[in-house]
Amino acid sequence: MSRNLDPILNAIVGRVGARDDRGAVADYISELASADLQAFGIAVCLADGRCFAAGASNARFSIQSISKL
């Protein structure tokens, strides 16, 4: 199956990136407090080695604080 995921990922970035209910930054952690709140990116790598990305997928970010809802 040959599939280009770029249009799907771009659609996800467009919909999710525009939302204003994406949570809050843990601003008591200085590295997170300085994060760009508007940045949103997504990347998917398949088992066959192909990778697809959209949005701010190349932006560096800190993963010091992750929570599960």
mmCIF file of N, CA and C in Angstrom:
data_model
loop_
_atom_site.group_PDB
_atom_site.id
_atom_site.type_symbol
_atom_site.label_atom_id
_atom_site.label_comp_id
_atom_site.label_asym_id
_atom_site.label_seq_id
_atom_site.Cartn_x
_atom_site.Cartn_y
_atom_site.Cartn_z
ATOM 1 N N MET A 1 0.838 -1.179 0.000
ATOM 2 C CA MET A 1 0.000 0.000 0.000
ATOM 3 C C MET A 1 0.883 1.241 0.000
ATOM 4 N N SER A 2 0.747 2.052 -0.997
ATOM 5 C CA SER A 2 1.512 3.291 -1.083
ATOM 6 C C SER A 2 0.588 4.452 -0.740
ATOM 7 N N ARG A 3 0.891 5.123 0.346
ATOM 8 C CA ARG A 3 0.010 6.191 0.784
ATOM 9 C C ARG A 3 0.836 7.381 1.254
ATOM 10 N N ASN A 4 0.453 8.556 0.804
ATOM 11 C CA ASN A 4 1.087 9.784 1.250
ATOM 12 C C ASN A 4 0.234 10.353 2.378
ATOM 13 N N LEU A 5 0.799 10.400 3.556
ATOM 14 C CA LEU A 5 0.065 10.880 4.729
ATOM 15 C C LEU A 5 0.098 12.394 4.891
ATOM 16 N N ASP A 6 0.850 13.100 4.043
ATOM 17 C CA ASP A 6 0.975 14.551 4.186
ATOM 18 C C ASP A 6 -0.368 15.274 4.234
ATOM 19 N N PRO A 7 -1.315 15.005 3.341
ATOM 20 C CA PRO A 7 -2.596 15.723 3.408
ATOM 21 C C PRO A 7 -3.361 15.467 4.721
ATOM 22 N N ILE A 8 -3.277 14.242 5.212
ATOM 23 C CA ILE A 8 -3.964 13.911 6.466
ATOM 24 C C ILE A 8 -3.317 14.651 7.637
ATOM 25 N N LEU A 9 -1.987 14.632 7.709
ATOM 26 C CA LEU A 9 -1.294 15.311 8.800
ATOM 27 C C LEU A 9 -1.495 16.820 8.734
ATOM 28 N N ASN A 10 -1.484 17.379 7.526
ATOM 29 C CA ASN A 10 -1.735 18.816 7.387
ATOM 30 C C ASN A 10 -3.138 19.168 7.861
ATOM 31 N N ALA A 11 -4.116 18.315 7.595
ATOM 32 C CA ALA A 11 -5.480 18.557 8.063
ATOM 33 C C ALA A 11 -5.551 18.501 9.589
ATOM 34 N N ILE A 12 -4.838 17.548 10.188
ATOM 35 C CA ILE A 12 -4.807 17.449 11.645
ATOM 36 C C ILE A 12 -4.187 18.698 12.250
ATOM 37 N N VAL A 13 -3.067 19.146 11.695
ATOM 38 C CA VAL A 13 -2.406 20.358 12.201
ATOM 39 C C VAL A 13 -3.340 21.555 12.082
ATOM 40 N N GLY A 14 -4.048 21.658 10.967
ATOM 41 C CA GLY A 14 -4.977 22.771 10.777
ATOM 42 C C GLY A 14 -6.090 22.780 11.801
ATOM 43 N N ARG A 15 -6.640 21.621 12.086
ATOM 44 C CA ARG A 15 -7.761 21.543 13.036
ATOM 45 C C ARG A 15 -7.306 21.664 14.484
ATOM 46 N N VAL A 16 -6.299 20.907 14.867
ATOM 47 C CA VAL A 16 -5.857 20.908 16.261
ATOM 48 C C VAL A 16 -5.097 22.189 16.597
ATOM 49 N N GLY A 17 -4.265 22.642 15.667
ATOM 50 C CA GLY A 17 -3.483 23.854 15.918
ATOM 51 C C GLY A 17 -4.337 25.084 16.132
ATOM 52 N N ALA A 18 -5.530 25.107 15.582
ATOM 53 C CA ALA A 18 -6.419 26.268 15.719
ATOM 54 C C ALA A 18 -7.245 26.233 16.999
ATOM 55 N N ARG A 19 -7.258 25.124 17.689
ATOM 56 C CA ARG A 19 -8.092 25.005 18.894
ATOM 57 C C ARG A 19 -7.510 25.832 20.032
ATOM 58 N N ASP A 20 -8.387 26.336 20.880
ATOM 59 C CA ASP A 20 -7.919 27.104 22.033
ATOM 60 C C ASP A 20 -8.082 26.330 23.340
ATOM 61 N N ASP A 21 -8.435 25.059 23.256
ATOM 62 C CA ASP A 21 -8.624 24.241 24.455
ATOM 63 C C ASP A 21 -7.583 23.119 24.546
ATOM 64 N N ARG A 22 -6.343 23.456 24.211
ATOM 65 C CA ARG A 22 -5.279 22.459 24.165
ATOM 66 C C ARG A 22 -4.546 22.300 25.484
ATOM 67 N N GLY A 23 -5.080 22.826 26.563
ATOM 68 C CA GLY A 23 -4.442 22.667 27.865
ATOM 69 C C GLY A 23 -3.605 23.863 28.252
ATOM 70 N N ALA A 24 -2.881 23.712 29.340
ATOM 71 C CA ALA A 24 -2.075 24.801 29.881
ATOM 72 C C ALA A 24 -0.652 24.317 30.131
ATOM 73 N N VAL A 25 0.268 25.239 30.036
ATOM 74 C CA VAL A 25 1.677 24.950 30.282
ATOM 75 C C VAL A 25 1.942 24.982 31.778
ATOM 76 N N ALA A 26 2.767 24.062 32.250
ATOM 77 C CA ALA A 26 3.205 24.070 33.649
ATOM 78 C C ALA A 26 4.226 25.193 33.794
ATOM 79 N N ASP A 27 3.736 26.405 34.059
ATOM 80 C CA ASP A 27 4.610 27.581 34.030
ATOM 81 C C ASP A 27 5.563 27.681 35.223
ATOM 82 N N TYR A 28 5.450 26.775 36.184
ATOM 83 C CA TYR A 28 6.412 26.745 37.284
ATOM 84 C C TYR A 28 7.710 26.043 36.872
ATOM 85 N N ILE A 29 7.744 25.480 35.671
ATOM 86 C CA ILE A 29 8.962 24.893 35.109
ATOM 87 C C ILE A 29 9.458 25.859 34.046
ATOM 88 N N SER A 30 10.597 26.483 34.288
ATOM 89 C CA SER A 30 11.062 27.583 33.436
ATOM 90 C C SER A 30 11.168 27.196 31.964
ATOM 91 N N GLU A 31 11.654 26.013 31.665
ATOM 92 C CA GLU A 31 11.799 25.594 30.272
ATOM 93 C C GLU A 31 10.434 25.507 29.581
ATOM 94 N N LEU A 32 9.440 25.035 30.292
ATOM 95 C CA LEU A 32 8.101 24.936 29.718
ATOM 96 C C LEU A 32 7.435 26.302 29.627
ATOM 97 N N ALA A 33 7.680 27.163 30.610
ATOM 98 C CA ALA A 33 7.078 28.501 30.615
ATOM 99 C C ALA A 33 7.503 29.317 29.406
ATOM 100 N N SER A 34 8.675 29.027 28.859
ATOM 101 C CA SER A 34 9.171 29.793 27.716
ATOM 102 C C SER A 34 8.782 29.159 26.374
ATOM 103 N N ALA A 35 7.997 28.114 26.407
ATOM 104 C CA ALA A 35 7.604 27.418 25.173
ATOM 105 C C ALA A 35 6.650 28.264 24.333
ATOM 106 N N ASP A 36 6.713 28.082 23.033
ATOM 107 C CA ASP A 36 5.806 28.744 22.104
ATOM 108 C C ASP A 36 4.461 28.020 22.164
ATOM 109 N N LEU A 37 3.469 28.664 22.731
ATOM 110 C CA LEU A 37 2.166 28.033 22.933
ATOM 111 C C LEU A 37 1.406 27.803 21.637
ATOM 112 N N GLN A 38 1.793 28.483 20.577
ATOM 113 C CA GLN A 38 1.104 28.326 19.298
ATOM 114 C C GLN A 38 1.695 27.209 18.444
ATOM 115 N N ALA A 39 2.877 26.728 18.819
ATOM 116 C CA ALA A 39 3.539 25.687 18.027
ATOM 117 C C ALA A 39 2.810 24.362 18.180
ATOM 118 N N PHE A 40 2.523 23.733 17.067
ATOM 119 C CA PHE A 40 1.930 22.398 17.072
ATOM 120 C C PHE A 40 2.453 21.649 15.861
ATOM 121 N N GLY A 41 2.950 20.474 16.084
ATOM 122 C CA GLY A 41 3.451 19.664 14.987
ATOM 123 C C GLY A 41 3.176 18.198 15.243
ATOM 124 N N ILE A 42 3.263 17.431 14.193
ATOM 125 C CA ILE A 42 3.018 15.996 14.293
ATOM 126 C C ILE A 42 3.928 15.280 13.307
ATOM 127 N N ALA A 43 4.416 14.115 13.721
ATOM 128 C CA ALA A 43 5.239 13.293 12.840
ATOM 129 C C ALA A 43 4.839 11.837 13.024
ATOM 130 N N VAL A 44 4.831 11.117 11.937
ATOM 131 C CA VAL A 44 4.491 9.688 11.949
ATOM 132 C C VAL A 44 5.552 8.956 11.141
ATOM 133 N N CYS A 45 6.140 7.934 11.727
ATOM 134 C CA CYS A 45 7.091 7.081 11.015
ATOM 135 C C CYS A 45 6.497 5.686 10.941
ATOM 136 N N LEU A 46 6.486 5.144 9.744
ATOM 137 C CA LEU A 46 5.901 3.834 9.507
ATOM 138 C C LEU A 46 6.947 2.730 9.647
ATOM 139 N N ALA A 47 6.478 1.524 9.816
ATOM 140 C CA ALA A 47 7.373 0.379 9.981
ATOM 141 C C ALA A 47 8.277 0.170 8.766
ATOM 142 N N ASP A 48 7.837 0.651 7.587
ATOM 143 C CA ASP A 48 8.654 0.489 6.382
ATOM 144 C C ASP A 48 9.719 1.573 6.237
ATOM 145 N N GLY A 49 9.818 2.458 7.246
ATOM 146 C CA GLY A 49 10.852 3.486 7.248
ATOM 147 C C GLY A 49 10.422 4.836 6.726
ATOM 148 N N ARG A 50 9.254 4.935 6.111
ATOM 149 C CA ARG A 50 8.792 6.230 5.618
ATOM 150 C C ARG A 50 8.341 7.090 6.794
ATOM 151 N N CYS A 51 8.668 8.382 6.712
ATOM 152 C CA CYS A 51 8.272 9.332 7.753
ATOM 153 C C CYS A 51 7.544 10.504 7.116
ATOM 154 N N PHE A 52 6.532 10.971 7.799
ATOM 155 C CA PHE A 52 5.719 12.098 7.344
ATOM 156 C C PHE A 52 5.595 13.069 8.505
ATOM 157 N N ALA A 53 5.586 14.366 8.201
ATOM 158 C CA ALA A 53 5.506 15.372 9.256
ATOM 159 C C ALA A 53 4.770 16.598 8.753
ATOM 160 N N ALA A 54 4.204 17.351 9.702
ATOM 161 C CA ALA A 54 3.495 18.587 9.359
ATOM 162 C C ALA A 54 3.568 19.550 10.541
ATOM 163 N N GLY A 55 3.327 20.805 10.251
ATOM 164 C CA GLY A 55 3.339 21.826 11.301
ATOM 165 C C GLY A 55 4.728 22.077 11.823
ATOM 166 N N ALA A 56 4.832 22.342 13.115
ATOM 167 C CA ALA A 56 6.113 22.664 13.753
ATOM 168 C C ALA A 56 6.842 21.386 14.171
ATOM 169 N N SER A 57 6.871 20.417 13.293
ATOM 170 C CA SER A 57 7.451 19.116 13.626
ATOM 171 C C SER A 57 8.965 19.152 13.811
ATOM 172 N N ASN A 58 9.614 20.180 13.319
ATOM 173 C CA ASN A 58 11.061 20.307 13.493
ATOM 174 C C ASN A 58 11.442 21.147 14.703
ATOM 175 N N ALA A 59 10.444 21.693 15.390
ATOM 176 C CA ALA A 59 10.725 22.539 16.554
ATOM 177 C C ALA A 59 11.222 21.693 17.722
ATOM 178 N N ARG A 60 12.217 22.193 18.401
ATOM 179 C CA ARG A 60 12.721 21.513 19.596
ATOM 180 C C ARG A 60 11.768 21.812 20.746
ATOM 181 N N PHE A 61 11.558 20.849 21.610
ATOM 182 C CA PHE A 61 10.660 21.068 22.742
ATOM 183 C C PHE A 61 11.085 20.207 23.924
ATOM 184 N N SER A 62 10.653 20.621 25.076
ATOM 185 C CA SER A 62 10.951 19.917 26.310
ATOM 186 C C SER A 62 9.801 18.974 26.653
ATOM 187 N N ILE A 63 10.123 17.805 27.145
ATOM 188 C CA ILE A 63 9.077 16.877 27.578
ATOM 189 C C ILE A 63 9.228 16.599 29.078
ATOM 190 N N GLN A 64 9.501 17.643 29.834
ATOM 191 C CA GLN A 64 9.698 17.503 31.263
ATOM 192 C C GLN A 64 8.425 17.153 32.006
ATOM 193 N N SER A 65 7.305 17.527 31.457
ATOM 194 C CA SER A 65 6.056 17.328 32.177
ATOM 195 C C SER A 65 5.002 16.773 31.220
ATOM 196 N N ILE A 66 4.598 15.539 31.437
ATOM 197 C CA ILE A 66 3.579 14.923 30.605
ATOM 198 C C ILE A 66 2.541 14.314 31.542
ATOM 199 N N SER A 67 1.299 14.539 31.234
ATOM 200 C CA SER A 67 0.236 13.954 32.047
ATOM 201 C C SER A 67 -0.788 13.279 31.168
ATOM 202 N N LYS A 68 -1.454 12.341 31.728
ATOM 203 C CA LYS A 68 -2.488 11.599 30.995
ATOM 204 C C LYS A 68 -3.846 11.971 31.564
ATOM 205 N N LEU A 69 -4.776 12.258 30.693
ATOM 206 C CA LEU A 69 -6.124 12.608 31.151
ATOM 207 C C LEU A 69 -6.934 11.372 31.399
#
